[in-house]
Amino acid sequence: MANRTLQNAVRMDVEPAIKMARKRNGGAIDPVAVFRESRYRQCKASSRPQDLMGKSGIG
């Protein structure tokens, strides 16, 4: 019975509860979609130097 309870807990879909908590706290229900729609990554990439010559950019 303990094994079955553990398996049920692992299989439980918590996504609806997470979405509800995000919405309740004023956050985005789908933060990855919001990030992609904002095009933040592309904006930042265009403002950074293009020629790092294989360096990590940390100096």
GROMACS .gro file of N, CA, C and O in nm:
model
  236
    1MET      N    1   0.082  -0.119   0.000
    1MET     CA    2   0.000   0.000   0.000
    1MET      C    3   0.087   0.126   0.000
    1MET      O    4   0.056   0.222  -0.068
    2ALA      N    5   0.196   0.124   0.074
    2ALA     CA    6   0.287   0.239   0.077
    2ALA      C    7   0.347   0.262  -0.061
    2ALA      O    8   0.360   0.376  -0.106
    3ASN      N    9   0.383   0.153  -0.129
    3ASN     CA   10   0.441   0.165  -0.262
    3ASN      C   11   0.338   0.226  -0.359
    3ASN      O   12   0.372   0.311  -0.441
    4ARG      N   13   0.215   0.184  -0.352
    4ARG     CA   14   0.110   0.236  -0.438
    4ARG      C   15   0.088   0.386  -0.410
    4ARG      O   16   0.071   0.465  -0.504
    5THR      N   17   0.090   0.424  -0.285
    5THR     CA   18   0.073   0.565  -0.248
    5THR      C   19   0.187   0.648  -0.306
    5THR      O   20   0.165   0.757  -0.361
    6LEU      N   21   0.309   0.598  -0.296
    6LEU     CA   22   0.425   0.668  -0.352
    6LEU      C   23   0.413   0.679  -0.504
    6LEU      O   24   0.439   0.785  -0.561
    7GLN      N   25   0.374   0.574  -0.570
    7GLN     CA   26   0.358   0.577  -0.716
    7GLN      C   27   0.251   0.677  -0.758
    7GLN      O   28   0.268   0.750  -0.855
    8ASN      N   29   0.142   0.682  -0.685
    8ASN     CA   30   0.036   0.779  -0.715
    8ASN      C   31   0.086   0.922  -0.697
    8ASN      O   32   0.052   1.011  -0.776
    9ALA      N   33   0.165   0.945  -0.597
    9ALA     CA   34   0.220   1.079  -0.574
    9ALA      C   35   0.314   1.120  -0.687
    9ALA      O   36   0.313   1.234  -0.731
   10VAL      N   37   0.394   1.027  -0.736
   10VAL     CA   38   0.486   1.057  -0.845
   10VAL      C   39   0.410   1.086  -0.973
   10VAL      O   40   0.448   1.174  -1.050
   11ARG      N   41   0.302   1.017  -0.997
   11ARG     CA   42   0.224   1.033  -1.120
   11ARG      C   43   0.131   1.154  -1.117
   11ARG      O   44   0.079   1.195  -1.221
   12MET      N   45   0.108   1.210  -1.000
   12MET     CA   46   0.011   1.318  -0.988
   12MET      C   47   0.056   1.440  -1.068
   12MET      O   48   0.170   1.483  -1.061
   13ASP      N   49  -0.036   1.496  -1.145
   13ASP     CA   50  -0.007   1.615  -1.225
   13ASP      C   51  -0.031   1.738  -1.138
   13ASP      O   52  -0.144   1.768  -1.100
   14VAL      N   53   0.075   1.810  -1.107
   14VAL     CA   54   0.064   1.929  -1.023
   14VAL      C   55   0.060   2.057  -1.105
   14VAL      O   56   0.050   2.166  -1.049
   15GLU      N   57   0.067   2.045  -1.237
   15GLU     CA   58   0.067   2.163  -1.324
   15GLU      C   59  -0.052   2.256  -1.300
   15GLU      O   60  -0.033   2.378  -1.291
   16PRO      N   61  -0.176   2.206  -1.288
   16PRO     CA   62  -0.288   2.298  -1.263
   16PRO      C   63  -0.273   2.376  -1.131
   16PRO      O   64  -0.305   2.494  -1.125
   17ALA      N   65  -0.223   2.310  -1.029
   17ALA     CA   66  -0.204   2.379  -0.900
   17ALA      C   67  -0.096   2.486  -0.912
   17ALA      O   68  -0.108   2.595  -0.854
   18ILE      N   69   0.009   2.456  -0.986
   18ILE     CA   70   0.117   2.554  -1.005
   18ILE      C   71   0.066   2.675  -1.082
   18ILE      O   72   0.094   2.790  -1.047
   19LYS      N   73  -0.010   2.651  -1.188
   19LYS     CA   74  -0.066   2.761  -1.268
   19LYS      C   75  -0.157   2.849  -1.183
   19LYS      O   76  -0.153   2.971  -1.193
   20MET      N   77  -0.240   2.786  -1.100
   20MET     CA   78  -0.331   2.861  -1.015
   20MET      C   79  -0.253   2.947  -0.915
   20MET      O   80  -0.287   3.063  -0.891
   21ALA      N   81  -0.147   2.892  -0.857
   21ALA     CA   82  -0.066   2.967  -0.762
   21ALA      C   83   0.003   3.085  -0.830
   21ALA      O   84   0.011   3.195  -0.773
   22ARG      N   85   0.054   3.064  -0.952
   22ARG     CA   86   0.117   3.174  -1.025
   22ARG      C   87   0.017   3.286  -1.051
   22ARG      O   88   0.047   3.404  -1.032
   23LYS      N   89  -0.102   3.248  -1.096
   23LYS     CA   90  -0.206   3.348  -1.126
   23LYS      C   91  -0.246   3.424  -1.000
   23LYS      O   92  -0.259   3.547  -1.002
   24ARG      N   93  -0.265   3.352  -0.891
   24ARG     CA   94  -0.306   3.414  -0.765
   24ARG      C   95  -0.202   3.514  -0.714
   24ARG      O   96  -0.235   3.615  -0.655
   25ASN      N   97  -0.074   3.488  -0.742
   25ASN     CA   98   0.033   3.575  -0.696
   25ASN      C   99   0.073   3.681  -0.799
   25ASN      O  100   0.175   3.748  -0.784
   26GLY      N  101  -0.007   3.693  -0.905
   26GLY     CA  102   0.018   3.798  -1.004
   26GLY      C  103   0.124   3.764  -1.107
   26GLY      O  104   0.170   3.852  -1.178
   27GLY      N  105   0.163   3.640  -1.113
   27GLY     CA  106   0.265   3.599  -1.209
   27GLY      C  107   0.204   3.548  -1.338
   27GLY      O  108   0.082   3.540  -1.354
   28ALA      N  109   0.291   3.514  -1.430
   28ALA     CA  110   0.248   3.460  -1.558
   28ALA      C  111   0.213   3.312  -1.542
   28ALA      O  112   0.286   3.238  -1.477
   29ILE      N  113   0.104   3.272  -1.601
   29ILE     CA  114   0.064   3.131  -1.594
   29ILE      C  115   0.165   3.046  -1.669
   29ILE      O  116   0.199   2.936  -1.627
   30ASP      N  117   0.215   3.097  -1.782
   30ASP     CA  118   0.316   3.026  -1.861
   30ASP      C  119   0.437   3.117  -1.877
   30ASP      O  120   0.449   3.190  -1.977
   31PRO      N  121   0.529   3.118  -1.780
   31PRO     CA  122   0.641   3.212  -1.784
   31PRO      C  123   0.733   3.194  -1.903
   31PRO      O  124   0.789   3.291  -1.953
   32VAL      N  125   0.748   3.073  -1.952
   32VAL     CA  126   0.835   3.051  -2.068
   32VAL      C  127   0.776   3.118  -2.192
   32VAL      O  128   0.847   3.183  -2.269
   33ALA      N  129   0.647   3.106  -2.212
   33ALA     CA  130   0.581   3.169  -2.326
   33ALA      C  131   0.592   3.321  -2.317
   33ALA      O  132   0.619   3.388  -2.417
   34VAL      N  133   0.574   3.376  -2.198
   34VAL     CA  134   0.586   3.521  -2.180
   34VAL      C  135   0.728   3.566  -2.211
   34VAL      O  136   0.749   3.668  -2.279
   35PHE      N  137   0.826   3.491  -2.165
   35PHE     CA  138   0.967   3.524  -2.194
   35PHE      C  139   0.993   3.523  -2.344
   35PHE      O  140   1.055   3.614  -2.398
   36ARG      N  141   0.945   3.421  -2.413
   36ARG     CA  142   0.967   3.411  -2.558
   36ARG      C  143   0.896   3.523  -2.632
   36ARG      O  144   0.950   3.580  -2.726
   37GLU      N  145   0.774   3.555  -2.593
   37GLU     CA  146   0.699   3.662  -2.658
   37GLU      C  147   0.763   3.798  -2.637
   37GLU      O  148   0.750   3.886  -2.722
   38SER      N  149   0.833   3.815  -2.527
   38SER     CA  150   0.895   3.944  -2.498
   38SER      C  151   1.018   3.970  -2.585
   38SER      O  152   1.063   4.083  -2.597
   39ARG      N  153   1.071   3.864  -2.646
   39ARG     CA  154   1.191   3.871  -2.729
   39ARG      C  155   1.309   3.933  -2.652
   39ARG      O  156   1.398   3.994  -2.709
   40TYR      N  157   1.310   3.916  -2.521
   40TYR     CA  158   1.416   3.969  -2.435
   40TYR      C  159   1.553   3.913  -2.475
   40TYR      O  160   1.650   3.987  -2.483
   41ARG      N  161   1.557   3.784  -2.503
   41ARG     CA  162   1.685   3.721  -2.538
   41ARG      C  163   1.743   3.782  -2.666
   41ARG      O  164   1.861   3.812  -2.673
   42GLN      N  165   1.659   3.799  -2.768
   42GLN     CA  166   1.706   3.857  -2.893
   42GLN      C  167   1.752   4.001  -2.873
   42GLN      O  168   1.852   4.043  -2.931
   43CYS      N  169   1.680   4.075  -2.792
   43CYS     CA  170   1.716   4.214  -2.765
   43CYS      C  171   1.852   4.222  -2.697
   43CYS      O  172   1.937   4.302  -2.735
   44LYS      N  173   1.873   4.138  -2.597
   44LYS     CA  174   2.000   4.138  -2.526
   44LYS      C  175   2.114   4.089  -2.615
   44LYS      O  176   2.225   4.141  -2.609
   45ALA      N  177   2.087   3.989  -2.697
   45ALA     CA  178   2.191   3.936  -2.786
   45ALA      C  179   2.237   4.043  -2.885
   45ALA      O  180   2.356   4.051  -2.917
   46SER      N  181   2.144   4.126  -2.931
   46SER     CA  182   2.182   4.228  -3.029
   46SER      C  183   2.258   4.343  -2.964
   46SER      O  184   2.331   4.415  -3.032
   47SER      N  185   2.245   4.360  -2.833
   47SER     CA  186   2.316   4.469  -2.766
   47SER      C  187   2.453   4.427  -2.712
   47SER      O  188   2.527   4.511  -2.663
   48ARG      N  189   2.486   4.300  -2.722
   48ARG     CA  190   2.615   4.251  -2.672
   48ARG      C  191   2.716   4.244  -2.785
   48ARG      O  192   2.680   4.227  -2.900
   49PRO      N  193   2.844   4.253  -2.751
   49PRO     CA  194   2.947   4.241  -2.855
   49PRO      C  195   2.940   4.104  -2.923
   49PRO      O  196   2.920   4.003  -2.857
   50GLN      N  197   2.957   4.102  -3.054
   50GLN     CA  198   2.944   3.979  -3.129
   50GLN      C  199   3.075   3.900  -3.134
   50GLN      O  200   3.074   3.780  -3.143
   51ASP      N  201   3.189   3.967  -3.127
   51ASP     CA  202   3.316   3.900  -3.145
   51ASP      C  203   3.383   3.876  -3.010
   51ASP      O  204   3.454   3.960  -2.958
   52LEU      N  205   3.360   3.759  -2.954
   52LEU     CA  206   3.424   3.725  -2.827
   52LEU      C  207   3.541   3.630  -2.848
   52LEU      O  208   3.606   3.591  -2.754
   53MET      N  209   3.565   3.589  -2.972
   53MET     CA  210   3.676   3.502  -3.008
   53MET      C  211   3.683   3.378  -2.920
   53MET      O  212   3.790   3.340  -2.870
   54GLY      N  213   3.569   3.316  -2.896
   54GLY     CA  214   3.565   3.192  -2.819
   54GLY      C  215   3.577   3.209  -2.669
   54GLY      O  216   3.583   3.112  -2.596
   55LYS      N  217   3.579   3.332  -2.624
   55LYS     CA  218   3.589   3.356  -2.478
   55LYS      C  219   3.450   3.347  -2.415
   55LYS      O  220   3.348   3.364  -2.481
   56SER      N  221   3.449   3.324  -2.287
   56SER     CA  222   3.322   3.313  -2.216
   56SER      C  223   3.256   3.447  -2.191
   56SER      O  224   3.139   3.455  -2.160
   57GLY      N  225   3.332   3.554  -2.204
   57GLY     CA  226   3.279   3.687  -2.177
   57GLY      C  227   3.293   3.727  -2.032
   57GLY      O  228   3.254   3.836  -1.991
   58ILE      N  229   3.349   3.639  -1.952
   58ILE     CA  230   3.371   3.669  -1.811
   58ILE      C  231   3.516   3.713  -1.798
   58ILE      O  232   3.608   3.643  -1.836
   59GLY      N  233   3.537   3.829  -1.744
   59GLY     CA  234   3.676   3.873  -1.739
   59GLY      C  235   3.704   3.945  -1.620
   59GLY      O  236   3.758   4.007  -1.557
   0.00000   0.00000   0.00000
